[in-house]
Short mmCIF file of C-alpha atoms in Angstrom, two decimals:
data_model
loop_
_atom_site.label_atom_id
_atom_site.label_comp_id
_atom_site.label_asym_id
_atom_site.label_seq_id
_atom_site.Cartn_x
_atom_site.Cartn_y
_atom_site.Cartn_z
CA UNK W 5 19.01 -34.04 -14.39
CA UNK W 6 20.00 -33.21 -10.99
CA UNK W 7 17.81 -31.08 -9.13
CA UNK W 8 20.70 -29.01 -7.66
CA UNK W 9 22.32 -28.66 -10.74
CA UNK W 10 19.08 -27.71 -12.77
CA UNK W 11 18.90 -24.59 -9.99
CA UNK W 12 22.50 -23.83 -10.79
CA UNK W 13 21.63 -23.76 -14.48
CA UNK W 14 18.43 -21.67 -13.78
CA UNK W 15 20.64 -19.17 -11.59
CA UNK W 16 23.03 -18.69 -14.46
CA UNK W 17 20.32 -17.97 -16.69
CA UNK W 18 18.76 -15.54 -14.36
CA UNK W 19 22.16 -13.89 -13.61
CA UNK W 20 23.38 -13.59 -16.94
CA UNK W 21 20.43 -11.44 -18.41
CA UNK W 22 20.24 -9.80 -15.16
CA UNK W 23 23.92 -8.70 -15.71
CA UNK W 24 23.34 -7.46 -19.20
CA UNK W 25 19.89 -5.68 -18.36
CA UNK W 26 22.33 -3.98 -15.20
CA UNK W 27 25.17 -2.89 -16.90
CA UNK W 28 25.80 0.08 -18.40
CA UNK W 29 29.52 -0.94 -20.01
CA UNK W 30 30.07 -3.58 -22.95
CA UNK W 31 32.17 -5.77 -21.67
CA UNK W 32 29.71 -6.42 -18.55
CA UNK W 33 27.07 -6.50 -21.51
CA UNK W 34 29.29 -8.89 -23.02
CA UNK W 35 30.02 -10.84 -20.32
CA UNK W 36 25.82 -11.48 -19.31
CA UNK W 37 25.29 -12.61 -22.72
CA UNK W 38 27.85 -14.98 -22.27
CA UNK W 39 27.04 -16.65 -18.83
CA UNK W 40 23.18 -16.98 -20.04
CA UNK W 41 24.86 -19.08 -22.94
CA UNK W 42 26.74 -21.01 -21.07
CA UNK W 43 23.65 -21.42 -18.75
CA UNK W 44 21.71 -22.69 -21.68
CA UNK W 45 24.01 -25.28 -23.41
CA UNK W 46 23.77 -28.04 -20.88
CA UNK W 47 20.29 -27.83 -20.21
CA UNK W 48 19.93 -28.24 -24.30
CA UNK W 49 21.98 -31.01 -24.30
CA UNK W 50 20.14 -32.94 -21.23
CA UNK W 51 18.73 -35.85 -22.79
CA UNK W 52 22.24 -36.78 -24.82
CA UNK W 53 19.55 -37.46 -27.88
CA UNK W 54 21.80 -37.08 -31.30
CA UNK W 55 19.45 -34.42 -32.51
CA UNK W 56 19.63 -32.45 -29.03
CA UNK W 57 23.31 -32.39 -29.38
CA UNK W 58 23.64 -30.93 -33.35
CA UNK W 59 20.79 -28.59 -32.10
CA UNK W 60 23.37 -27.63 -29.25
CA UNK W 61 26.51 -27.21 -31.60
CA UNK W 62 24.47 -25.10 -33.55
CA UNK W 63 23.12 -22.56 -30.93
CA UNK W 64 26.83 -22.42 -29.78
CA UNK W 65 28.84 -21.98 -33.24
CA UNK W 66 25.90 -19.12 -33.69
CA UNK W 67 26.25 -17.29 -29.89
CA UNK W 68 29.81 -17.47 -30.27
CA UNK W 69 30.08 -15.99 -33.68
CA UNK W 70 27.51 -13.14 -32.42
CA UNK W 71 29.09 -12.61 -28.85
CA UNK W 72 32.89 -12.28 -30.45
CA UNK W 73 31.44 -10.37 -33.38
CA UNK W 74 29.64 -7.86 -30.49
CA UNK W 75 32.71 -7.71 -28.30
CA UNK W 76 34.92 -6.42 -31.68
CA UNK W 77 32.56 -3.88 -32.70
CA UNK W 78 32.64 -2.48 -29.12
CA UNK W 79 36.05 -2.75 -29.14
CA UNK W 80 35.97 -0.46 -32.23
CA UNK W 81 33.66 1.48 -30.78
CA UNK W 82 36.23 2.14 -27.96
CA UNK W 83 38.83 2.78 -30.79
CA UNK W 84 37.00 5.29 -32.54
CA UNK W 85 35.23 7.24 -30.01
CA UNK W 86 36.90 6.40 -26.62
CA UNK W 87 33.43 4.82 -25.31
CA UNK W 88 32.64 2.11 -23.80
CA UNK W 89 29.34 2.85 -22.84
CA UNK W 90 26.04 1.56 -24.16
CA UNK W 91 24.04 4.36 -24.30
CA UNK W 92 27.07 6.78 -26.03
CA UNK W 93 26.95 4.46 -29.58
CA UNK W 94 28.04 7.42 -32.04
CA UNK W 95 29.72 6.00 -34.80
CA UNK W 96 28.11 4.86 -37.30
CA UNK W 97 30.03 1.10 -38.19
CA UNK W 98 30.36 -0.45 -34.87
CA UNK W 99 26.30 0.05 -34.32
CA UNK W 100 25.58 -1.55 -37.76
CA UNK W 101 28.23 -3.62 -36.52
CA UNK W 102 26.51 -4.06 -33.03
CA UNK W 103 23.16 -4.50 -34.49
CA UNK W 104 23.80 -7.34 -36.82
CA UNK W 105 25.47 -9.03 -34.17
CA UNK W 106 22.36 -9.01 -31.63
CA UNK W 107 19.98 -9.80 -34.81
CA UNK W 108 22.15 -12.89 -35.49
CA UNK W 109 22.03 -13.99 -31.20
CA UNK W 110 18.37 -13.57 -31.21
CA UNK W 111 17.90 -14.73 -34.93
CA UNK W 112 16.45 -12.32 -37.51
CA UNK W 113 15.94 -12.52 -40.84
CA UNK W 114 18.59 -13.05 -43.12
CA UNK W 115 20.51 -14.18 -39.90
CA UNK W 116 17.59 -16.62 -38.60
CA UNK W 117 18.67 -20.63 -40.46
CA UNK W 118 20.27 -21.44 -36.83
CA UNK W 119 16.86 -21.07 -34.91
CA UNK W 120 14.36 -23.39 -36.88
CA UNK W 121 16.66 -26.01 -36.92
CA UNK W 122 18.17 -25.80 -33.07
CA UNK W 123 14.34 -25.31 -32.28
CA UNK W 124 13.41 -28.83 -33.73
CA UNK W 125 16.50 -30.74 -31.79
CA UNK W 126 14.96 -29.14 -28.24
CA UNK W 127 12.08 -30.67 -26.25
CA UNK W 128 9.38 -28.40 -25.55
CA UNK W 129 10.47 -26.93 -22.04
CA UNK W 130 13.86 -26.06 -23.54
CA UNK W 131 12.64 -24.44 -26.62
CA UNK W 132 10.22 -22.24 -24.79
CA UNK W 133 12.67 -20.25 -22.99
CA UNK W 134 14.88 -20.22 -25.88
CA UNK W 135 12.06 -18.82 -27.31
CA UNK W 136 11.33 -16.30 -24.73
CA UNK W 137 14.07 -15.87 -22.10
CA UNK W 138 16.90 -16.18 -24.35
CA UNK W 139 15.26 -12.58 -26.26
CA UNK W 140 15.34 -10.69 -23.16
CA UNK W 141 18.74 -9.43 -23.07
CA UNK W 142 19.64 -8.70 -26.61
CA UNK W 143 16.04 -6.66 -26.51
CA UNK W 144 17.48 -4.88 -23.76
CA UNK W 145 20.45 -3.65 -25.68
CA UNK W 146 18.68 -3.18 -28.34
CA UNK W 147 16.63 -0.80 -27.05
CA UNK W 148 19.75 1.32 -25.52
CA UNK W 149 21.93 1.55 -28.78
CA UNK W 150 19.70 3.89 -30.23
CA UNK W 151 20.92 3.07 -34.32
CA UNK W 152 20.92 6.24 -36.44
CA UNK W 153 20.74 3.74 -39.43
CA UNK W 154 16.64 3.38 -39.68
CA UNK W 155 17.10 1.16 -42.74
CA UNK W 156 18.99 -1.59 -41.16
CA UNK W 157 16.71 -1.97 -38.78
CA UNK W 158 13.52 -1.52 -41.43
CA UNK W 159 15.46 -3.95 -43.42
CA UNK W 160 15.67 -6.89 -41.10
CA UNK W 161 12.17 -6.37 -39.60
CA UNK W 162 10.53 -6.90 -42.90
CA UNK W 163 12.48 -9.80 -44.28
CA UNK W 164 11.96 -11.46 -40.84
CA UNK W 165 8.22 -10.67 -40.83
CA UNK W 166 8.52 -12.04 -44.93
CA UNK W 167 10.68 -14.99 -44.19
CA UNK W 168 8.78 -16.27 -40.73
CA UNK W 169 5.67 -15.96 -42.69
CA UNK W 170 7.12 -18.25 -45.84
CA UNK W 171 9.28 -20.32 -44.23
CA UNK W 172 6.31 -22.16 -41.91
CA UNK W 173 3.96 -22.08 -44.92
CA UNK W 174 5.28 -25.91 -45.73
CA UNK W 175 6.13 -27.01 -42.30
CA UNK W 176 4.48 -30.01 -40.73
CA UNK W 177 6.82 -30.10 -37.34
CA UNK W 178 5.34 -27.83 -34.67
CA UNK W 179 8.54 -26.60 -32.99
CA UNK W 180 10.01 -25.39 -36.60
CA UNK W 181 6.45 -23.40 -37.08
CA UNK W 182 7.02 -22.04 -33.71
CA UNK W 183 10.71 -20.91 -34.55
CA UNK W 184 9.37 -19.19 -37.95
CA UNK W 185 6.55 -17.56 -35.68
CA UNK W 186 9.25 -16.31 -33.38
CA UNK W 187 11.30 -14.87 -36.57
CA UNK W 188 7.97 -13.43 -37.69
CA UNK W 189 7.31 -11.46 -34.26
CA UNK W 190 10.78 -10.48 -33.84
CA UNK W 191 10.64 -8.48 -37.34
CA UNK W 192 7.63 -6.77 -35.92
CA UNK W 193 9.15 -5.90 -32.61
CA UNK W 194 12.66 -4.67 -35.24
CA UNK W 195 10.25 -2.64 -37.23
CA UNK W 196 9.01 -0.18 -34.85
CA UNK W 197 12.18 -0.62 -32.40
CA UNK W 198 13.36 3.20 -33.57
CA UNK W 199 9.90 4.92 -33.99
CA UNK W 200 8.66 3.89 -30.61
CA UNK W 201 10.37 1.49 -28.42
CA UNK W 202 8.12 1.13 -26.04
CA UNK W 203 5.71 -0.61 -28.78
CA UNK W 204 8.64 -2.78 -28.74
CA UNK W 205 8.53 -3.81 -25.63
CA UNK W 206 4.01 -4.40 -25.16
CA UNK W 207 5.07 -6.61 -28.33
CA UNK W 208 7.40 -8.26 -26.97
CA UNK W 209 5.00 -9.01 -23.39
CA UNK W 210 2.10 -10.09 -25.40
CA UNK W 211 4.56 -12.82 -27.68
CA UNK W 212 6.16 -14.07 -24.47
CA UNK W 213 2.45 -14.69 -23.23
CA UNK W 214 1.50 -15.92 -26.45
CA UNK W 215 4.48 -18.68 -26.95
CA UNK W 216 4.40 -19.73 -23.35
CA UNK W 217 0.31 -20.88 -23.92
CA UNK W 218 1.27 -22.30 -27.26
CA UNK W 219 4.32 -24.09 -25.81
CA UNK W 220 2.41 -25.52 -22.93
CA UNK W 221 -0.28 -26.60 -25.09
CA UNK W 222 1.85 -28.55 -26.96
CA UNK W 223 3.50 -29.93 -23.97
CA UNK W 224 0.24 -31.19 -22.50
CA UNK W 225 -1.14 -33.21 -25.72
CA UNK W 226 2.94 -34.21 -26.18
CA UNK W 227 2.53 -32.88 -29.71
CA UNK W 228 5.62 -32.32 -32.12
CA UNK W 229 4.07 -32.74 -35.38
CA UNK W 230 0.99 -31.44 -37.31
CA UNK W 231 -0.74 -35.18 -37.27
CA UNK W 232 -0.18 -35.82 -33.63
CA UNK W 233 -2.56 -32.61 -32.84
CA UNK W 234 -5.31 -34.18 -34.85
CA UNK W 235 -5.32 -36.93 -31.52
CA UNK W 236 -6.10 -34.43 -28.97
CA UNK W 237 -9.57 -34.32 -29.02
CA UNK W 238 -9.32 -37.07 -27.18
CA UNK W 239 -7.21 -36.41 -24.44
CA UNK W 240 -8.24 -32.84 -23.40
CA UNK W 241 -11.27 -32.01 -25.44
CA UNK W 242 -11.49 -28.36 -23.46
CA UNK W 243 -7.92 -27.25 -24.50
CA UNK W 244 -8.86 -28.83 -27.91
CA UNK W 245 -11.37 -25.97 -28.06
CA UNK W 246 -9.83 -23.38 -26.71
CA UNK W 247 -5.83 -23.77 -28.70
CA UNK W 248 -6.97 -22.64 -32.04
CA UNK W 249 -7.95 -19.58 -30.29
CA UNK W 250 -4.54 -19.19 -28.94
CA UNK W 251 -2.96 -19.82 -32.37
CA UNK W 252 -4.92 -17.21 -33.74
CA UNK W 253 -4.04 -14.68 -31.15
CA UNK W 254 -0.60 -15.47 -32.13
CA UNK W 255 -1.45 -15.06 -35.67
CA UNK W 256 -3.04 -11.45 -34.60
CA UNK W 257 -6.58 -11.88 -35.33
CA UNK W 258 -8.53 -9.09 -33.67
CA UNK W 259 -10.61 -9.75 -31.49
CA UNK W 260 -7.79 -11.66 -29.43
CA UNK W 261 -4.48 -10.01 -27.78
CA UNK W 262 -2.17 -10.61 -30.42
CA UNK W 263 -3.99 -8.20 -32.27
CA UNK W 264 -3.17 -5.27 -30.15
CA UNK W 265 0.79 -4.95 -30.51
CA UNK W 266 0.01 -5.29 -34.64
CA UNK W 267 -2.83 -3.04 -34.18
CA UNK W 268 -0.31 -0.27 -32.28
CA UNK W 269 2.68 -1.13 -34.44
CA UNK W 270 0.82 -0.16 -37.98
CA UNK W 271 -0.34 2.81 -36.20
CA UNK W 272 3.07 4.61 -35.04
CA UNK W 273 4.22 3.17 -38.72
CA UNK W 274 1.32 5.30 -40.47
CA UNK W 275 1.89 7.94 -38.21
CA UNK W 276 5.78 8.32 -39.47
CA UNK W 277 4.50 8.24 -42.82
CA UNK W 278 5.64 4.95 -43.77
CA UNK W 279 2.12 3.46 -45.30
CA UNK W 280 3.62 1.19 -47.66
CA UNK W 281 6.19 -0.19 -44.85
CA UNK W 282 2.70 -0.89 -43.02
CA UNK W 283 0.71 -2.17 -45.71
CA UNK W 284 4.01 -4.64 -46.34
CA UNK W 285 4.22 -5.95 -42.94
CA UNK W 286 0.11 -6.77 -42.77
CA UNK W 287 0.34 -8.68 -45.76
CA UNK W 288 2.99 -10.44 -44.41
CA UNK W 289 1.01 -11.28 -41.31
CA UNK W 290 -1.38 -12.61 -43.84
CA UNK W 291 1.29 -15.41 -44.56
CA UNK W 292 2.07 -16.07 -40.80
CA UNK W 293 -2.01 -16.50 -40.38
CA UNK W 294 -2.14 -19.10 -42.87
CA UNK W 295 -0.09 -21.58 -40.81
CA UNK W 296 -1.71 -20.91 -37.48
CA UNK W 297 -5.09 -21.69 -39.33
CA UNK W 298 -3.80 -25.12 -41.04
CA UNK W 299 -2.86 -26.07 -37.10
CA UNK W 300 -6.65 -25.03 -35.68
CA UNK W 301 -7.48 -26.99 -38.82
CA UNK W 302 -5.67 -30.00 -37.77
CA UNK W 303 -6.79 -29.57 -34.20
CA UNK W 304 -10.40 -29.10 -34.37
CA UNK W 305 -12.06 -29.60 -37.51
CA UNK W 306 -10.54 -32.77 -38.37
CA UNK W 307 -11.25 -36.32 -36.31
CA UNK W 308 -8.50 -38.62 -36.52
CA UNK W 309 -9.84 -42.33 -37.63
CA UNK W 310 -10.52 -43.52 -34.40
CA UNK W 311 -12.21 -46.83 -32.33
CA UNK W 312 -14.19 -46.78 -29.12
CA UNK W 313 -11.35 -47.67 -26.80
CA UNK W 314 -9.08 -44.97 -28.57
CA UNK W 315 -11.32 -41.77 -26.72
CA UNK W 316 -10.89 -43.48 -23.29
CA UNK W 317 -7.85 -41.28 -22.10
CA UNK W 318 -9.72 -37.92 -21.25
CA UNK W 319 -11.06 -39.84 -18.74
CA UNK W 320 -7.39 -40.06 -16.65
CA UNK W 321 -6.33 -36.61 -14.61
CA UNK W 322 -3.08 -35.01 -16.26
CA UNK W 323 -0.23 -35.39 -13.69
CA UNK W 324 1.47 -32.37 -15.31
CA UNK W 325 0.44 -28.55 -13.90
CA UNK W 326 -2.34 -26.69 -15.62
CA UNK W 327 -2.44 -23.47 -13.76
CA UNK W 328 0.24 -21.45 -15.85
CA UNK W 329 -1.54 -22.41 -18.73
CA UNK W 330 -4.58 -21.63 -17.19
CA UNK W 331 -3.56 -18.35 -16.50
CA UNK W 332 -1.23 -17.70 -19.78
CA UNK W 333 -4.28 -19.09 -21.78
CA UNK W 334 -6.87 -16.21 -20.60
CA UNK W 335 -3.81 -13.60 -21.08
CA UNK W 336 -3.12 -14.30 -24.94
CA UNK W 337 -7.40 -14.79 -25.42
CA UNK W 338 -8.58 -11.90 -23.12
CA UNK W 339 -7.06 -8.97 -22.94
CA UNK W 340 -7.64 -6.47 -25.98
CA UNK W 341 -9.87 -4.22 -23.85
CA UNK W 342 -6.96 -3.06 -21.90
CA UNK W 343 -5.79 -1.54 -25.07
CA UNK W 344 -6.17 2.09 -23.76
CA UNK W 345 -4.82 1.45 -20.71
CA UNK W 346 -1.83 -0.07 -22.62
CA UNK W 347 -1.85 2.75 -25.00
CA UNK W 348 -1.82 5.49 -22.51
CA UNK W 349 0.95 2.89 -20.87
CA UNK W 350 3.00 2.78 -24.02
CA UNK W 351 2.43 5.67 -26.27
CA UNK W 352 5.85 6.89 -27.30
#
């Protein structure tokens, strides 16, 4: 692609969830959502690839529905109350309305069968910031509508935590187990969105750091499928080491980061007297865990039949970057002991 146009694209995407995080009015809410989907679509549909273009159908049909589904229920809103602000949501059916809508644009359970299957049409740059940027600006209005309905909200975070947790238990293509990891943290994130929302929010930090090491990992052993990890040994034998650590920090295994939003979240759950909500959603993670474990399986504990010549290419110098992965890496690994810093941080 065109290097101009690429910046164009990257502008719009920057722009459009800058608009939405800036704006305190629907329609300019609207309106941000829209330009970052617009932003997205051709840089989706890059490589003209059959796959890469369903995938992009998809994610449109799906933003469109959501976006014209958001823009009625604030018209109602509007209608009913003679609001148009964010932060004003009184009535009770447009923000049931409103929050169905932003489940379905950043895909929650029961609303998730777009993203596993747009995710697996993507290469692995474009997936990661649908997997990360894309979340940004629905997160924001989530966190401003303030629902009075707790058990929508209850009620999508723990089928997404259920469903991302089943649905990779039988997958062997890595960008589908990512997508069902990202429907699994985004149920966490839903579950204490009410209680605390700025538990939301360190969750939200730690999976962006989380994805973004997995993603790159990936990228650097040019991975898609369970089988092709069992090869890397070979051509980086330090990240080899090092990636089922990172898949277990996204599976939240203490004593790793990804443990620390999980760790908070069943906390401020406990504390609203919710146990069996809690105990729920950690046996869920249980199913999540699994997965990340059959990858670190495949990665590390398994050699690939292999000749002499085949374990030549660690010896070449990767032309592709390794310092955000570097750095991304000791984030998701490292940093549990700022836990009471973060508390202290984001203690509702």
């Amino acid at each position: 692609m065109n290097p101009y146009i690429m910046a164009l694209l990257l502008f719009g995407l920057g722009l459009g969830t800058t608009i939405t995080f800036a704006s305190s009015h629907w329609l300019l809410a609207w309106m941000g959502l829209e330009i970052n989907t617009l932003a997205i679509i051709p840089l989706m549909a890059q490589h003209h690839h059959p796959r890469a273009v369903e995938a992009t159908t998809k994610y449109f049909l799906t933003q469109a529905t959501a976006a014209a589904m958001l823009l009625f229920a604030s018209t109602t809103n509007a209608w009913l109350t003679g609001e148009w602000d964010i932060q004003q949501m009184s009535h009770p059916l447009p923000t049931t309305m409103i929050t169905l809508a932003l489940a379905l644009k950043i895909g929650l359970a029961p609303m998730h069968s777009w993203m596993p299957e747009v995710l697996q049409g993507l290469d692995l740059t474009t997936g990661l910031i649908l997997s990360t940027w894309q979340k940004l600006a629905p997160f924001a209005l989530f966190l401003q509508i303030h629902p009075n309905n707790s058990a929508v909200l209850i009620t999508l975070g723990l089928t997404s935590t259920l469903v991302g947790g089943w649905g990779g238990l039988n997958q062997t293509q890595l960008r589908k187990i990512l997508a069902y990891s990202s429907i699994a943290h985004l149920g966490w994130m839903t579950l204490v969105l009410q209680f605390a929302p700025s538990l939301t929010l360190l969750a939200l930090l730690t999976y962006f750091i989380m994805t973004f090491s997995a993603f790159l990992v990936f990228k650097l052993n040019k991975a898609t499928t369970v089988n092709s990890l069992a090869i890397s040994w070979a051509k980086t034998p330090i990240l080899t080491s090092l990636s089922p650590l990172i898949l277990l920090s996204l599976g939240g295994l203490p004593p790793l980061t990804g443990f620390l939003p999980k760790w908070l979240i069943l906390q401020e759950l406990a504390k609203q007297g919710l146990p069996l909500l809690a105990t729920f959603a950690a046996l869920t993670a249980l199913l999540s865990l699994y997965f990340y474990l059959r990858l670190s399986y495949a990665m590390t504990l398994t050699m690939f039949p292999n000749n002499l010549a085949g374990s030549a290419p660690w010896r070449f110098h990767t032309p592709q970057l390794t310092l955000p992965l570097a750095i991304s890496t000791a984030t998701a690994l490292l940093t549990l002991p700022l836990a009471p810093a973060a508390m202290a941080l984001f203690a509702p």
